[in-house]
């Protein structure tokens, strides 16, 4: 396993990191409050970002050769400013992600990815050749395809997986530190075969949505009687992107199209139509009975996105519950009554 | 004869209702303590004694409220949202919106024509607009919380309370007292602040008429009046609004026996 390169936002192409011989390591923060990060970041800023900075300040991260920060939202822009001084050891590399999907955006992003690849290459001992990058693209696509198949089988009811397990495996895979994450194409399926499968049939089938989902939320929803069958979050289904036609020639153009063309994040403010179409697809494919939307405190993108989701659910006649959270792991008491009351509505 | 009981373990008070063949046979309200199980049992016993019914005759018990998970002898646990909806539907089937302001949270619940919960909204991690908020203010003003309603109705105008944070609002109240503003005006201002907050919640969920109010704060006529002014509609308040959650719980227990 190569040296670790930290990353945050799911618009970060991990293929470039892998192709250079590094191991991509996703930073997902920690449980608890963030007193040290609060020293450097304003109070009304994304708790996930603060949580990640807190782990770095407390030196709870494994050694990182560098960190890629996609300046994909306001909070990430602030993180990119503070991380080099207070956060990570190793280099800090930034990436600017467009907020829309069109040819200009794809071209711009591909050029920024090429720049990022050059900067990352200078951290290691390997020059990045297109052939190596294509290999990494294929390897990641193979794993993502395996995950997509697994989740599609769950949606069809062929296998019964708990949302909490899915989130845990995805977390492991994204941090690249587990066997499931390293073994090409396995995508946790070996683990799945060995586990007892929970039987949630008959429960309301739920989509959990938001910007980034707290790791404990799917498990709590299951404990209280729901069945999360789709986690629309950047640490869930969205990270699996969507298959795109293989470009010939420029791998950076392919990556730009792959990432910008995946399930859109709430930050893609100029791409709302596609986000609505994506929801419609999820609701149909996963036979969703209701939606629980987790709004991260101070995440403007998620708050606006929630309004769009409410309009969407009203049109479809889908029950929708809004949960507010601050990513500290302390939401249980506040969420329980809301989730149980929501499930009693079915 | 079917006898069922509902227990509503709130943050400040525990309520028990016993119903016999669909009618209330006994009801009690007690202060909640740290030992939910003991309080629940004592409240149930008191309500049964009041009704002249032995515990062996009880066919079903439903627990609700924050302490519902701490009642091992309950046959079912149901959230207070569903219970308040069921209780009001029993009293007034035509009601479309229930506003419940309890000790530590406030809720606005929309009902469909069959009395089922269609949507709901609750306050966030903040005591503003709750019974606890009014308790804290009553303490600052050295009045009993039960007196607040009548005092505020006697005030010609309300003092302006800018902050809805309980801590900052308390500081504001202290400043107003220091300025010599009449206590009744300050209380009216507090009621208006609570009403504005709850009305905003009601708008968020898309409230509809007719509206009913439940929970301990519904006994405060000042808050009800301010809420009516804010929403521009009359609000129905049951004779004992505090026990509606427990009544709903008892009715749900009876429903499951049918």
XYZ file of C-alpha atoms in Angstrom:
604
model
C 0.000 0.000 0.000
C 1.417 3.367 -1.038
C 1.618 6.503 1.051
C -1.752 7.955 1.988
C -3.283 10.968 0.310
C -6.238 12.429 2.190
C -9.339 13.618 0.376
C -12.765 14.995 1.380
C -15.269 15.739 -1.345
C -16.596 12.982 -3.610
C -15.731 15.075 -6.663
C -12.069 14.235 -5.977
C -10.887 11.746 -8.620
C -9.266 9.013 -6.578
C -8.078 7.425 -9.825
C -5.317 10.033 -10.139
C -4.136 9.300 -6.606
C -4.107 5.545 -7.251
C -2.371 5.849 -10.623
C 0.525 7.651 -8.953
C 0.991 4.785 -6.497
C -0.628 6.528 -3.526
C -3.520 5.209 -1.472
C -6.549 7.499 -1.338
C -7.753 7.958 2.230
C -11.060 9.662 2.749
C -11.363 11.901 5.769
C -14.710 11.408 7.460
C -14.181 13.278 10.713
C -14.775 12.020 14.224
C -17.476 11.751 16.834
C -17.767 14.518 19.392
C -17.538 18.287 19.406
C -14.821 20.383 17.821
C -13.363 22.821 20.357
C -9.971 23.092 18.670
C -11.286 23.522 15.152
C -13.690 26.144 16.510
C -10.618 28.241 17.323
C -9.812 28.613 13.634
C -13.162 28.362 11.874
C -16.284 30.462 12.409
C -19.180 29.085 14.436
C -21.691 28.809 11.610
C -19.660 26.540 9.353
C -20.151 22.938 8.227
C -19.648 20.589 11.210
C -18.189 17.895 8.934
C -15.400 20.226 7.831
C -14.743 21.220 11.434
C -14.744 17.594 12.483
C -12.087 16.768 9.894
C -9.905 19.681 11.004
C -10.347 18.566 14.620
C -9.007 15.083 13.820
C -5.978 16.627 12.193
C -5.276 19.065 15.032
C -5.617 16.231 17.553
C -3.239 14.153 15.415
C -5.732 11.334 15.106
C -5.086 10.787 11.408
C -2.655 8.301 9.950
C 0.417 9.923 8.361
C -0.609 11.629 5.118
C 1.788 12.432 2.294
C -0.651 15.112 1.220
C -4.273 16.149 1.191
C -6.462 17.061 -1.760
C -9.100 19.652 -0.909
C -11.765 20.144 -3.535
C -12.994 23.701 -3.040
C -16.462 22.537 -3.880
C -18.440 24.600 -1.388
C -17.978 27.556 0.961
C -16.930 25.366 3.880
C -14.322 23.554 1.806
C -12.901 26.905 0.665
C -12.418 27.848 4.330
C -10.895 24.444 5.048
C -8.437 24.880 2.185
C -7.310 28.138 3.819
C -6.806 26.676 7.294
C -5.607 23.134 6.531
C -2.022 23.955 5.458
C -1.368 25.845 8.700
C -3.344 23.921 11.312
C -4.399 20.672 9.737
C -2.382 18.199 7.815
C 1.200 17.418 7.646
C 2.282 16.926 4.069
C 1.276 18.962 1.062
C -2.113 20.565 0.583
C -3.421 20.432 -2.966
C -6.560 22.205 -4.066
C -9.069 21.462 -6.773
C -11.789 23.717 -8.137
C -15.000 21.918 -9.031
C -17.564 23.497 -11.385
C -21.183 23.666 -10.226
C -22.741 22.561 -13.463
C -22.449 19.916 -16.150
C -21.805 21.157 -19.669
C -18.928 20.997 -22.141
C -17.265 24.154 -20.814
C -17.392 22.846 -17.267
C -16.022 19.466 -18.329
C -13.155 21.083 -20.229
C -12.329 23.412 -17.322
C -12.400 20.579 -14.806
C -10.279 18.285 -16.966
C -7.585 20.967 -17.139
C -7.685 21.425 -13.378
C -7.388 17.663 -12.913
C -4.327 17.598 -15.159
C -2.773 20.348 -13.030
C -3.591 18.419 -9.852
C -2.020 15.257 -11.312
C 1.196 17.185 -12.029
C 1.344 18.522 -8.469
C 0.643 15.100 -6.983
C 3.302 13.505 -9.188
C 5.899 15.831 -7.686
C 5.100 14.382 -4.231
C 5.965 10.832 -5.315
C 8.505 9.050 -7.417
C 6.316 8.133 -10.336
C 5.509 10.168 -13.430
C 1.887 9.914 -14.366
C 1.371 8.414 -17.793
C -2.006 8.212 -19.448
C -1.799 4.411 -19.628
C -1.428 4.181 -15.828
C -4.323 6.531 -15.335
C -6.540 4.487 -17.645
C -5.628 1.373 -15.659
C -6.674 3.111 -12.439
C -9.879 4.346 -14.061
C -10.734 0.778 -15.107
C -9.903 -0.638 -11.681
C -12.081 1.879 -9.851
C -14.899 1.476 -12.335
C -14.774 -2.284 -11.810
C -15.184 -1.822 -8.068
C -17.899 0.810 -8.424
C -19.757 -1.398 -10.857
C -19.626 -4.212 -8.313
C -21.036 -1.891 -5.624
C -23.749 -0.611 -7.942
C -24.734 -4.196 -8.714
C -24.850 -5.017 -5.029
C -27.076 -2.033 -4.242
C -29.292 -2.777 -7.234
C -29.744 -6.346 -5.958
C -30.692 -4.902 -2.571
C -33.205 -2.614 -4.284
C -34.754 -5.566 -6.135
C -35.033 -7.441 -2.862
C -32.691 -10.222 -4.008
C -30.472 -9.637 -1.010
C -31.398 -8.035 2.262
C -28.676 -5.667 3.421
C -28.811 -3.266 6.277
C -28.080 0.360 5.545
C -25.667 0.463 8.441
C -23.596 -2.359 6.959
C -23.577 -0.742 3.550
C -22.401 2.559 5.024
C -19.714 0.831 7.084
C -18.386 -1.078 4.038
C -18.441 2.033 1.902
C -16.577 3.958 4.600
C -13.963 1.207 4.745
C -13.667 1.146 0.991
C -13.290 4.922 0.723
C -10.554 5.037 3.329
C -8.721 2.271 1.441
C -7.620 0.678 4.686
C -9.693 -2.490 4.610
C -9.327 -5.708 2.670
C -12.611 -4.972 0.987
C -11.220 -1.676 -0.185
C -7.996 -3.096 -1.530
C -9.188 -6.255 -3.190
C -10.173 -5.259 -6.648
C -13.772 -6.018 -7.472
C -14.625 -7.542 -4.130
C -16.600 -4.585 -2.823
C -17.296 -6.246 0.435
C -19.229 -9.096 -1.154
C -17.084 -11.694 0.587
C -18.030 -10.146 3.903
C -21.662 -10.014 2.884
C -21.793 -13.764 2.277
C -20.541 -14.458 5.784
C -22.943 -12.199 7.593
C -26.396 -12.962 8.819
C -28.800 -10.952 6.725
C -31.336 -8.835 8.519
C -34.870 -9.267 7.302
C -36.501 -5.876 7.015
C -39.214 -6.944 4.595
C -42.510 -5.264 5.335
C -40.878 -2.137 6.723
C -41.117 1.230 4.922
C -38.384 1.490 2.279
C -36.567 4.750 2.852
C -34.165 6.985 1.042
C -31.758 8.758 3.378
C -30.555 11.940 1.756
C -28.344 14.898 2.541
C -24.888 16.245 1.928
C -22.863 13.783 4.000
C -24.672 11.303 6.240
C -23.638 10.712 9.847
C -22.382 7.141 10.050
C -24.809 6.268 12.867
C -27.988 7.431 11.125
C -28.806 4.323 9.023
C -28.330 2.056 12.040
C -30.607 4.221 14.175
C -33.306 4.321 11.502
C -33.150 0.517 11.350
C -33.299 0.245 15.141
C -36.446 2.395 15.155
C -38.246 0.321 12.529
C -37.294 1.718 9.127
C -35.450 0.161 6.215
C -32.941 2.450 4.504
C -32.554 1.111 0.969
C -30.746 4.042 -0.601
C -28.263 6.443 0.941
C -28.158 9.493 -1.305
C -25.089 11.117 0.181
C -21.524 11.861 -0.842
C -20.358 9.057 1.451
C -23.090 6.771 0.080
C -24.649 6.158 -3.307
C -23.304 9.357 -4.897
C -19.716 8.237 -4.478
C -20.448 5.308 -6.800
C -21.013 7.797 -9.631
C -22.632 6.494 -12.815
C -21.274 4.646 -15.809
C -20.208 6.890 -18.664
C -19.080 6.028 -22.186
C -15.314 5.560 -22.344
C -13.506 8.555 -23.840
C -10.797 7.861 -26.320
C -7.591 9.686 -25.777
C -7.709 12.091 -22.867
C -8.271 10.366 -19.506
C -8.743 13.736 -17.791
C -11.681 14.570 -20.005
C -13.112 11.158 -19.156
C -12.648 11.763 -15.419
C -14.201 15.229 -15.625
C -17.233 13.816 -17.396
C -17.441 10.853 -15.009
C -17.386 12.974 -11.852
C -19.438 15.949 -12.984
C -21.923 13.597 -14.633
C -22.457 11.404 -11.587
C -25.426 11.748 -9.218
C -25.416 15.489 -8.516
C -24.603 16.815 -5.074
C -26.719 19.617 -3.503
C -23.866 22.002 -4.336
C -24.546 21.592 -8.076
C -26.834 24.602 -7.995
C -26.904 24.975 -11.769
C -27.813 21.321 -12.188
C -31.099 21.111 -10.263
C -33.083 19.579 -13.119
C -30.717 16.627 -13.293
C -30.864 16.251 -9.507
C -34.666 16.014 -9.661
C -34.372 13.428 -12.449
C -31.890 11.494 -10.318
C -34.324 11.456 -7.374
C -37.113 10.254 -9.621
C -34.889 7.428 -10.818
C -33.945 6.453 -7.261
C -37.573 6.501 -6.096
C -38.618 4.256 -8.981
C -35.623 1.902 -8.952
C -35.544 1.476 -5.170
C -39.341 1.547 -4.665
C -38.990 4.278 -2.073
C -41.896 4.732 0.371
C -40.515 7.815 2.122
C -37.521 10.090 2.472
C -35.503 11.166 5.489
C -33.421 14.217 4.657
C -30.538 14.966 6.982
C -29.698 18.667 6.925
C -26.222 19.339 8.184
C -26.220 22.417 10.361
C -25.106 25.508 8.441
C -24.925 23.671 5.111
C -26.621 26.219 2.848
C -26.523 23.856 -0.116
C -28.392 21.173 1.843
C -30.976 23.653 3.177
C -31.825 24.812 -0.358
C -31.692 21.228 -1.563
C -34.186 20.235 1.122
C -36.698 22.750 -0.239
C -36.293 21.215 -3.690
C -36.699 17.747 -2.178
C -39.857 18.878 -0.383
C -41.381 20.099 -3.635
C -40.374 16.837 -5.297
C -41.881 14.709 -2.501
C -45.089 16.789 -2.462
C -45.525 16.196 -6.183
C -44.908 12.465 -5.770
C -47.008 12.158 -2.611
C -43.995 10.849 -0.693
C -43.731 11.414 3.062
C -40.625 13.438 3.916
C -38.927 13.978 7.251
C -36.289 16.612 7.881
C -33.664 15.855 10.496
C -31.149 18.449 11.596
C -27.740 17.299 12.711
C -24.377 18.664 13.738
C -22.189 15.604 13.005
C -21.193 15.160 16.633
C -22.904 11.805 17.135
C -25.248 13.380 19.684
C -28.429 13.466 17.624
C -29.996 10.263 18.873
C -32.307 11.792 21.472
C -33.547 14.476 19.117
C -33.999 12.141 16.158
C -35.741 9.199 17.832
C -39.169 10.746 18.373
C -39.122 12.318 14.918
C -38.130 9.130 13.111
C -40.531 6.922 15.075
C -43.405 9.366 14.515
C -42.525 9.473 10.818
C -42.583 5.671 10.619
C -45.917 5.581 12.479
C -47.359 7.586 9.590
C -46.946 4.650 7.188
C -66.023 -4.044 29.071
C -62.648 -2.875 27.711
C -60.276 -1.000 29.997
C -57.091 0.528 28.643
C -54.547 3.016 29.930
C -52.290 5.616 28.395
C -49.163 7.001 30.023
C -47.499 10.160 28.755
C -44.080 10.641 30.314
C -43.092 14.187 29.468
C -40.018 16.132 30.503
C -41.874 18.059 33.218
C -45.039 16.072 33.970
C -46.276 12.506 33.724
C -49.900 11.971 32.748
C -52.024 8.840 33.056
C -55.478 8.285 31.579
C -57.671 5.218 32.052
C -60.576 4.713 29.679
C -63.465 2.299 30.045
C -65.431 1.519 26.897
C -64.171 4.664 25.170
C -64.847 7.118 28.004
C -62.347 8.606 30.459
C -62.722 6.864 33.807
C -59.684 8.364 35.547
C -56.823 10.763 34.874
C -53.891 12.177 36.818
C -50.997 14.585 36.234
C -47.812 14.265 38.300
C -44.378 15.854 38.268
C -41.864 13.777 36.302
C -38.759 12.668 38.143
C -35.602 10.833 37.250
C -37.142 7.390 37.890
C -39.566 7.149 34.988
C -40.676 3.601 35.765
C -41.694 4.473 39.352
C -43.521 7.644 38.317
C -45.303 5.825 35.510
C -46.450 3.097 37.846
C -47.608 5.571 40.507
C -49.493 7.641 37.950
C -51.184 4.542 36.552
C -52.156 3.322 40.016
C -53.589 6.748 40.923
C -55.649 6.897 37.733
C -56.929 3.340 38.288
C -57.846 4.147 41.916
C -59.698 7.223 40.720
C -61.627 5.051 38.259
C -62.217 2.293 40.830
C -60.577 -0.275 38.576
C -58.060 -2.951 39.600
C -54.817 -3.293 37.678
C -55.727 -6.869 36.731
C -58.671 -5.501 34.733
C -56.485 -3.435 32.386
C -56.520 -4.906 28.865
C -53.765 -2.790 27.370
C -51.283 -0.020 28.170
C -49.585 2.327 25.708
C -46.719 4.596 26.790
C -45.780 7.802 25.040
C -43.619 10.886 25.614
C -39.872 11.060 26.062
C -39.933 8.504 28.858
C -41.940 5.927 26.883
C -38.945 3.649 26.474
C -38.605 3.443 30.265
C -41.977 1.809 30.950
C -41.396 -1.953 30.877
C -45.003 -2.829 31.777
C -46.421 -0.979 28.753
C -47.593 -3.253 25.950
C -46.647 -0.739 23.265
C -44.691 2.479 22.850
C -46.030 5.137 20.507
C -44.714 8.654 19.907
C -46.557 11.631 21.339
C -47.161 12.959 17.819
C -49.408 10.020 16.977
C -50.987 10.058 20.456
C -51.921 13.750 20.420
C -53.401 13.278 16.953
C -55.478 10.310 18.170
C -56.624 12.151 21.305
C -57.807 15.218 19.425
C -59.441 13.127 16.706
C -61.482 11.431 19.451
C -62.689 14.821 20.752
C -63.027 16.723 17.470
C -62.741 14.562 14.332
C -62.906 17.645 12.083
C -59.689 19.222 13.446
C -56.967 19.483 10.782
C -54.060 20.904 12.825
C -52.890 20.157 16.351
C -50.450 22.474 18.099
C -48.857 20.807 21.098
C -46.575 22.848 23.324
C -45.075 20.728 26.027
C -42.274 21.082 28.530
C -39.292 20.753 26.244
C -40.650 20.815 22.742
C -43.386 22.186 20.579
C -45.018 20.426 17.652
C -47.437 21.221 14.887
C -49.229 18.158 13.558
C -51.356 17.955 10.427
C -54.151 15.378 10.367
C -55.969 13.803 7.474
C -59.719 13.302 7.539
C -59.347 9.946 9.257
C -57.307 11.435 12.089
C -54.014 9.999 10.840
C -50.845 12.098 10.956
C -50.193 13.580 7.525
C -47.142 15.662 8.412
C -45.562 17.249 11.456
C -42.823 19.623 12.498
C -41.019 19.979 15.816
C -38.756 22.610 17.314
C -35.036 22.029 17.069
C -32.512 21.712 19.877
C -33.726 24.869 21.529
C -36.077 25.506 24.436
C -37.527 28.661 22.898
C -41.269 28.399 22.433
C -41.727 25.668 25.021
C -43.099 25.300 28.507
C -39.564 25.344 29.883
C -38.990 28.752 28.282
C -42.033 30.143 30.084
C -40.964 28.506 33.365
C -37.550 30.154 33.213
C -39.139 33.536 32.493
C -41.697 33.099 35.304
C -38.840 32.484 37.699
C -37.054 35.649 36.532
C -40.247 37.663 36.993
C -41.062 36.042 40.342
C -44.534 34.933 39.291
C -46.122 31.494 39.189
C -46.245 30.015 35.724
C -49.984 29.389 36.242
C -50.568 33.132 36.725
C -48.891 34.201 33.499
C -51.932 33.801 31.269
C -54.261 36.041 33.250
C -51.550 38.624 33.899
C -50.752 38.979 30.215
C -54.407 39.316 29.215
C -54.661 42.309 31.528
C -51.753 44.123 29.820
C -52.669 46.804 27.263
C -49.562 46.051 25.173
C -46.653 43.641 25.087
C -43.023 44.559 25.659
C -40.825 43.800 22.677
C -38.707 40.701 23.236
C -36.121 40.540 20.457
C -34.279 37.370 21.343
C -35.914 33.950 21.271
C -32.930 32.202 22.828
C -33.995 31.346 26.388
C -30.727 32.569 27.873
C -30.680 35.877 25.985
C -34.416 36.416 26.451
C -33.926 36.042 30.193
C -31.257 38.757 30.071
C -33.688 40.936 28.125
C -36.393 40.332 30.729
C -33.997 41.352 33.498
C -33.198 44.571 31.557
C -36.904 45.320 31.060
C -37.559 44.826 34.767
C -34.671 47.192 35.523
C -36.238 49.749 33.167
C -39.426 49.535 35.230
C -41.650 47.963 32.536
C -44.789 46.404 34.112
C -44.478 42.665 34.631
C -47.769 42.039 32.813
C -46.435 43.755 29.656
C -43.236 41.740 29.780
C -45.230 38.501 30.093
C -47.449 39.492 27.204
C -44.327 40.203 25.157
C -42.979 36.756 26.027
C -46.241 35.127 24.984
C -46.154 36.975 21.690
C -42.588 35.808 21.114
C -43.585 32.189 21.791
C -46.638 32.550 19.533
C -44.596 34.024 16.690
C -42.161 31.136 16.845
C -44.880 28.487 16.915
C -46.831 30.263 14.162
C -43.724 30.218 11.976
C -43.456 26.462 12.562
C -47.134 26.053 11.706
C -46.637 27.974 8.464
C -43.667 25.776 7.593
C -45.802 22.659 7.741
C -48.785 24.318 6.002
C -51.372 24.431 8.811
C -55.071 24.249 8.038
C -58.256 25.088 9.958
C -59.738 24.024 12.327
C -56.869 24.228 14.828
C -56.705 22.673 18.293
C -54.067 23.100 20.962
C -52.848 20.517 23.466
C -50.129 20.268 26.097
C -49.597 22.113 29.361
C -49.012 25.503 27.727
C -52.523 25.367 26.228
C -53.755 26.119 29.779
C -52.115 29.531 29.448
C -54.861 31.687 27.909
C -52.355 34.409 27.099
C -50.324 32.157 24.796
C -53.496 30.809 23.153
C -54.724 34.361 22.523
C -51.371 35.455 21.050
C -51.322 32.367 18.856
C -54.858 33.063 17.654
C -53.814 36.619 16.781
C -50.744 35.388 14.924
C -52.553 32.697 12.947
C -55.742 34.711 12.475
C -57.981 31.861 13.522
C -59.755 30.567 16.616
C -58.012 27.777 18.472
C -59.913 25.043 20.264
C -58.562 23.992 23.630
C -59.874 20.832 25.329
C -60.996 21.056 28.981
C -57.770 19.382 30.144
C -55.247 19.891 27.329
C -52.389 18.359 29.297
C -53.807 14.816 29.227
C -54.564 14.587 25.485
C -51.372 12.655 24.736
C -52.169 10.110 27.440
C -55.780 9.954 26.254
C -54.594 9.257 22.730
C -52.306 6.536 24.062
C -55.203 4.896 25.935
C -57.381 5.099 22.806
C -54.634 3.503 20.689
C -54.453 0.693 23.248
C -58.229 0.282 22.894
C -57.980 0.421 19.068
C -55.645 -2.548 19.082
C -58.181 -4.573 21.095
C -60.892 -4.179 18.462
